[in-house]
Short mmCIF file of C-alpha atoms in Angstrom, two decimals:
data_model
loop_
_atom_site.label_atom_id
_atom_site.label_comp_id
_atom_site.label_asym_id
_atom_site.label_seq_id
_atom_site.Cartn_x
_atom_site.Cartn_y
_atom_site.Cartn_z
CA MET A 868 29.31 2.88 37.92
CA ALA A 869 27.66 6.19 36.98
CA ASN A 870 29.73 6.25 33.82
CA SER A 871 28.58 2.80 32.70
CA PHE A 872 24.95 3.73 33.36
CA GLY A 873 25.40 6.91 31.29
CA ASP A 874 26.92 4.85 28.45
CA PHE A 875 23.98 2.46 28.67
CA VAL A 876 21.49 5.34 28.42
CA ARG A 877 23.32 6.77 25.39
CA ARG A 878 23.29 3.37 23.65
CA ILE A 879 19.57 2.94 24.37
CA ASN A 880 18.85 6.42 23.00
CA VAL A 881 20.75 5.65 19.78
CA HIS A 882 18.67 2.52 19.30
CA ALA A 883 15.44 4.35 20.13
CA ASP A 884 16.24 7.09 17.61
CA ASN A 885 16.51 4.47 14.84
CA VAL A 886 13.19 2.74 15.56
CA PRO A 887 10.81 5.20 13.79
CA ARG A 888 12.90 5.13 10.59
CA GLU A 889 13.08 1.34 10.63
CA VAL A 890 9.34 0.97 11.33
CA SER A 891 8.60 3.34 8.44
CA LYS A 892 10.75 1.20 6.15
CA VAL A 893 8.74 -1.92 7.03
CA MET A 894 5.42 -0.06 6.70
CA LYS A 895 6.40 1.23 3.26
CA LYS A 896 7.25 -2.27 2.07
CA ALA A 897 3.94 -3.67 3.35
CA ALA A 898 1.87 -0.82 1.90
CA LEU A 899 3.46 -1.14 -1.54
CA ALA A 900 2.90 -4.90 -1.54
CA VAL A 901 -0.77 -4.44 -0.60
CA ASP A 902 -1.25 -1.72 -3.20
CA GLN A 903 0.38 -3.57 -6.08
CA THR A 904 -1.45 -6.80 -5.27
CA VAL A 905 -4.89 -5.20 -4.93
CA VAL A 906 -4.45 -3.03 -8.03
CA MET A 907 -3.44 -5.98 -10.19
CA ALA A 908 -6.23 -8.18 -8.78
CA THR A 909 -8.97 -5.61 -9.37
CA PRO A 910 -11.28 -6.52 -12.26
CA VAL A 911 -11.18 -4.19 -15.24
CA ASP A 912 -14.03 -2.81 -17.32
CA THR A 913 -13.22 0.86 -17.87
CA GLY A 914 -10.14 1.04 -15.61
CA ARG A 915 -11.85 3.21 -13.02
CA ALA A 916 -11.75 0.63 -10.21
CA ARG A 917 -8.02 0.04 -10.65
CA SER A 918 -7.30 3.75 -10.83
CA ASN A 919 -9.15 4.39 -7.58
CA TRP A 920 -6.80 2.52 -5.29
CA ILE A 921 -5.52 5.62 -3.55
CA VAL A 922 -2.68 5.64 -1.05
CA SER A 923 -2.61 8.40 1.56
CA LEU A 924 -0.65 9.21 4.69
CA GLY A 925 -2.28 9.77 8.05
CA ASN A 926 -5.95 9.35 7.12
CA PRO A 927 -7.81 7.38 4.47
CA SER A 928 -8.53 9.37 1.33
CA GLY A 929 -12.15 10.25 0.69
CA GLU A 930 -11.61 11.00 -2.99
CA THR A 931 -12.39 9.19 -6.20
CA ARG A 932 -10.72 9.79 -9.53
CA ASP A 933 -11.24 9.21 -13.21
CA PRO A 934 -9.22 6.40 -14.81
CA TYR A 935 -5.60 7.17 -15.61
CA ALA A 936 -6.08 5.56 -19.03
CA PRO A 937 -9.83 5.16 -19.73
CA LEU A 938 -10.90 2.05 -21.63
CA PRO A 939 -13.96 1.69 -23.83
CA GLN A 940 -16.63 0.05 -21.69
CA GLY A 941 -17.42 -3.55 -22.60
CA GLN A 942 -14.17 -4.16 -24.49
CA ASP A 943 -11.87 -7.01 -23.47
CA PRO A 944 -9.17 -5.24 -21.40
CA SER A 945 -6.63 -7.99 -22.14
CA LYS A 946 -6.90 -7.20 -25.85
CA LEU A 947 -6.45 -3.49 -25.18
CA GLY A 948 -3.22 -3.97 -23.25
CA GLU A 949 -4.72 -2.54 -20.06
CA SER A 950 -1.75 -1.43 -18.04
CA GLY A 951 -2.02 2.36 -17.88
CA ASN A 952 -4.53 2.35 -15.04
CA ALA A 953 -2.60 -0.20 -13.00
CA GLN A 954 0.68 1.59 -13.59
CA GLY A 955 -0.86 4.97 -12.75
CA ALA A 956 -2.19 3.69 -9.42
CA ILE A 957 1.05 1.91 -8.55
CA ASN A 958 3.18 4.94 -9.46
CA HIS A 959 0.95 7.18 -7.33
CA ALA A 960 1.37 4.77 -4.40
CA LYS A 961 5.16 4.79 -4.76
CA GLU A 962 5.20 8.58 -4.78
CA VAL A 963 3.04 8.90 -1.65
CA VAL A 964 4.70 6.06 0.26
CA GLY A 965 8.11 7.54 -0.50
CA GLN A 966 7.12 10.57 1.59
CA HIS A 967 6.23 8.51 4.68
CA LYS A 968 8.06 9.31 7.91
CA GLU A 969 5.59 8.22 10.60
CA GLY A 970 1.94 7.43 11.15
CA PRO A 971 -0.48 5.29 9.17
CA ILE A 972 -0.29 4.51 5.48
CA CYS A 973 -3.80 3.99 4.09
CA VAL A 974 -4.85 2.18 0.91
CA THR A 975 -8.47 2.93 0.01
CA ASN A 976 -10.92 2.66 -2.83
CA ASN A 977 -14.07 4.76 -2.42
CA LEU A 978 -16.00 3.60 -5.46
CA PRO A 979 -19.49 2.49 -4.45
CA TYR A 980 -19.13 -0.82 -6.28
CA ILE A 981 -15.68 -1.91 -5.01
CA GLU A 982 -17.25 -3.99 -2.24
CA ARG A 983 -19.41 -5.79 -4.78
CA LEU A 984 -16.33 -6.52 -6.92
CA ASN A 985 -14.57 -7.86 -3.84
CA GLU A 986 -17.52 -10.15 -3.20
CA GLY A 987 -16.87 -11.84 -6.56
CA TYR A 988 -19.32 -9.98 -8.81
CA SER A 989 -16.88 -9.96 -11.73
CA SER A 990 -15.72 -13.18 -13.34
CA GLN A 991 -12.28 -11.56 -13.75
CA ALA A 992 -11.43 -11.82 -10.06
CA GLY A 993 -12.34 -14.15 -7.27
CA ALA A 994 -14.03 -13.00 -4.12
CA MET A 995 -11.93 -11.52 -1.33
CA PHE A 996 -9.13 -10.16 -3.51
CA VAL A 997 -8.77 -7.21 -1.12
CA GLU A 998 -8.19 -9.51 1.85
CA GLU A 999 -5.69 -11.50 -0.23
CA ALA A 1000 -3.81 -8.26 -0.96
CA VAL A 1001 -3.59 -7.49 2.76
CA GLN A 1002 -2.23 -10.98 3.31
CA ALA A 1003 0.39 -10.32 0.61
CA GLY A 1004 1.45 -7.23 2.55
CA VAL A 1005 1.79 -9.26 5.73
CA GLN A 1006 3.85 -11.89 3.92
CA ALA A 1007 6.08 -9.22 2.36
CA VAL A 1008 7.26 -8.12 5.79
CA ALA A 1009 6.95 -11.37 7.74
CA SER A 1010 10.70 -11.85 7.93
CA GLU A 1011 11.61 -8.16 8.41
CA ARG A 1012 13.43 -7.07 11.52
CA ILE A 1013 13.61 -3.62 13.00
CA ASP A 1014 17.33 -2.82 12.91
CA THR A 1015 18.16 -0.34 15.65
CA GLY A 1016 21.82 -0.03 14.73
CA ARG A 1017 23.31 -2.59 17.09
#
């Protein structure tokens, strides 16, 4: 009887050891889905708002940054092939998320006007695009299971 209990404890410990890695895998998938969705939904004028979706581990970033690929203000971004800012932000997210082991993954934008954009100020994006991005993250992992190695 003691032997079977010891085997049970060992099996439980193996499963428990796998949980953090599996949780991290699901968190990474959700964070990347949120980031890509919010970056692509962000209205573009100069590219600064898109470039300022910053992914960090542990705590939200307090920084802002210049655009990855600045655009002339007032120009039609679709005619300029605006993709450098989106790709820069998405690539940065992939790099940071790839380092995740445990703890929170934060997606932030500290520009003073991001809230106004999310309220629908720009005709390029509807209101609540940030909330829709979070929903995309939830949907991306809705069917995920934590595999503990059974």
